[in-house]
JSON list of C-alpha atoms in Angstrom, two decimals:
[
{"chain": "A", "resi": 14, "resn": "MET", "atom": "CA", "xyz": [86.12, 101.00, 98.36]},
{"chain": "A", "resi": 15, "resn": "GLU", "atom": "CA", "xyz": [89.58, 99.53, 98.87]},
{"chain": "A", "resi": 16, "resn": "LEU", "atom": "CA", "xyz": [91.24, 97.89, 95.87]},
{"chain": "A", "resi": 17, "resn": "VAL", "atom": "CA", "xyz": [94.51, 96.38, 94.73]},
{"chain": "A", "resi": 18, "resn": "VAL", "atom": "CA", "xyz": [95.77, 97.47, 91.29]},
{"chain": "A", "resi": 19, "resn": "THR", "atom": "CA", "xyz": [97.97, 95.02, 89.40]},
{"chain": "A", "resi": 20, "resn": "PHE", "atom": "CA", "xyz": [100.16, 96.49, 86.66]},
{"chain": "A", "resi": 21, "resn": "SER", "atom": "CA", "xyz": [101.39, 94.69, 83.54]},
{"chain": "A", "resi": 22, "resn": "ASP", "atom": "CA", "xyz": [104.87, 94.21, 85.06]},
{"chain": "A", "resi": 23, "resn": "GLY", "atom": "CA", "xyz": [103.37, 92.31, 88.00]},
{"chain": "A", "resi": 24, "resn": "ALA", "atom": "CA", "xyz": [103.74, 95.17, 90.50]},
{"chain": "A", "resi": 25, "resn": "THR", "atom": "CA", "xyz": [100.76, 95.85, 92.75]},
{"chain": "A", "resi": 26, "resn": "ALA", "atom": "CA", "xyz": [99.56, 98.90, 94.64]},
{"chain": "A", "resi": 27, "resn": "ALA", "atom": "CA", "xyz": [96.82, 99.57, 97.15]},
{"chain": "A", "resi": 28, "resn": "ALA", "atom": "CA", "xyz": [94.12, 101.83, 95.74]},
{"chain": "A", "resi": 29, "resn": "GLU", "atom": "CA", "xyz": [90.84, 103.38, 96.76]},
{"chain": "A", "resi": 30, "resn": "ILE", "atom": "CA", "xyz": [87.95, 105.02, 94.95]},
{"chain": "A", "resi": 31, "resn": "VAL", "atom": "CA", "xyz": [87.08, 108.33, 96.60]},
{"chain": "A", "resi": 32, "resn": "ASP", "atom": "CA", "xyz": [84.78, 111.29, 96.06]},
{"chain": "A", "resi": 33, "resn": "ASP", "atom": "CA", "xyz": [86.83, 114.20, 94.72]},
{"chain": "A", "resi": 34, "resn": "GLY", "atom": "CA", "xyz": [84.43, 117.13, 94.85]},
{"chain": "A", "resi": 35, "resn": "GLY", "atom": "CA", "xyz": [81.51, 115.16, 93.45]},
{"chain": "A", "resi": 36, "resn": "LYS", "atom": "CA", "xyz": [83.61, 113.25, 90.91]},
{"chain": "A", "resi": 37, "resn": "PRO", "atom": "CA", "xyz": [84.99, 109.74, 91.39]},
{"chain": "A", "resi": 38, "resn": "ALA", "atom": "CA", "xyz": [88.76, 109.48, 91.66]},
{"chain": "A", "resi": 39, "resn": "LEU", "atom": "CA", "xyz": [91.17, 106.59, 92.03]},
{"chain": "A", "resi": 40, "resn": "VAL", "atom": "CA", "xyz": [93.88, 107.06, 94.65]},
{"chain": "A", "resi": 41, "resn": "VAL", "atom": "CA", "xyz": [96.84, 104.76, 93.94]},
{"chain": "A", "resi": 42, "resn": "GLU", "atom": "CA", "xyz": [99.33, 104.50, 96.77]},
{"chain": "A", "resi": 43, "resn": "ALA", "atom": "CA", "xyz": [103.09, 104.60, 96.21]},
{"chain": "A", "resi": 44, "resn": "TYR", "atom": "CA", "xyz": [104.59, 101.39, 94.85]},
{"chain": "A", "resi": 45, "resn": "THR", "atom": "CA", "xyz": [107.73, 99.98, 93.23]},
{"chain": "A", "resi": 46, "resn": "THR", "atom": "CA", "xyz": [107.64, 98.73, 89.64]},
{"chain": "A", "resi": 47, "resn": "GLY", "atom": "CA", "xyz": [108.92, 95.32, 88.63]},
{"chain": "A", "resi": 48, "resn": "ALA", "atom": "CA", "xyz": [112.09, 97.07, 87.39]},
{"chain": "A", "resi": 49, "resn": "GLY", "atom": "CA", "xyz": [112.63, 98.69, 90.81]},
{"chain": "A", "resi": 50, "resn": "LYS", "atom": "CA", "xyz": [111.49, 102.26, 90.05]},
{"chain": "A", "resi": 51, "resn": "GLU", "atom": "CA", "xyz": [109.61, 103.95, 92.89]},
{"chain": "A", "resi": 52, "resn": "ILE", "atom": "CA", "xyz": [106.30, 105.54, 91.88]},
{"chain": "A", "resi": 53, "resn": "THR", "atom": "CA", "xyz": [104.70, 108.13, 94.17]},
{"chain": "A", "resi": 54, "resn": "ARG", "atom": "CA", "xyz": [101.08, 108.22, 95.32]},
{"chain": "A", "resi": 55, "resn": "ASP", "atom": "CA", "xyz": [98.75, 109.54, 92.62]},
{"chain": "A", "resi": 56, "resn": "VAL", "atom": "CA", "xyz": [95.11, 110.59, 92.27]},
{"chain": "A", "resi": 57, "resn": "VAL", "atom": "CA", "xyz": [93.43, 109.98, 88.93]},
{"chain": "A", "resi": 58, "resn": "CYS", "atom": "CA", "xyz": [89.99, 111.27, 87.92]},
{"chain": "A", "resi": 59, "resn": "VAL", "atom": "CA", "xyz": [87.94, 108.34, 86.62]},
{"chain": "A", "resi": 60, "resn": "CYS", "atom": "CA", "xyz": [85.00, 110.39, 85.38]},
{"chain": "A", "resi": 61, "resn": "CYS", "atom": "CA", "xyz": [86.40, 110.41, 81.84]},
{"chain": "A", "resi": 62, "resn": "PHE", "atom": "CA", "xyz": [86.07, 106.61, 81.70]},
{"chain": "A", "resi": 63, "resn": "CYS", "atom": "CA", "xyz": [82.28, 106.66, 82.20]}
]
């Protein structure tokens, strides 16, 4: 499932929900914050939010 994440500073990043060994994970691609800081690609387990 392809998504777009919008952060509180207005920055956006492409994201995708993937299967990470039987657990759902959110992959957020690299993006630049509203203040200009570059953030690298990250994978976050979403199972703790269920």
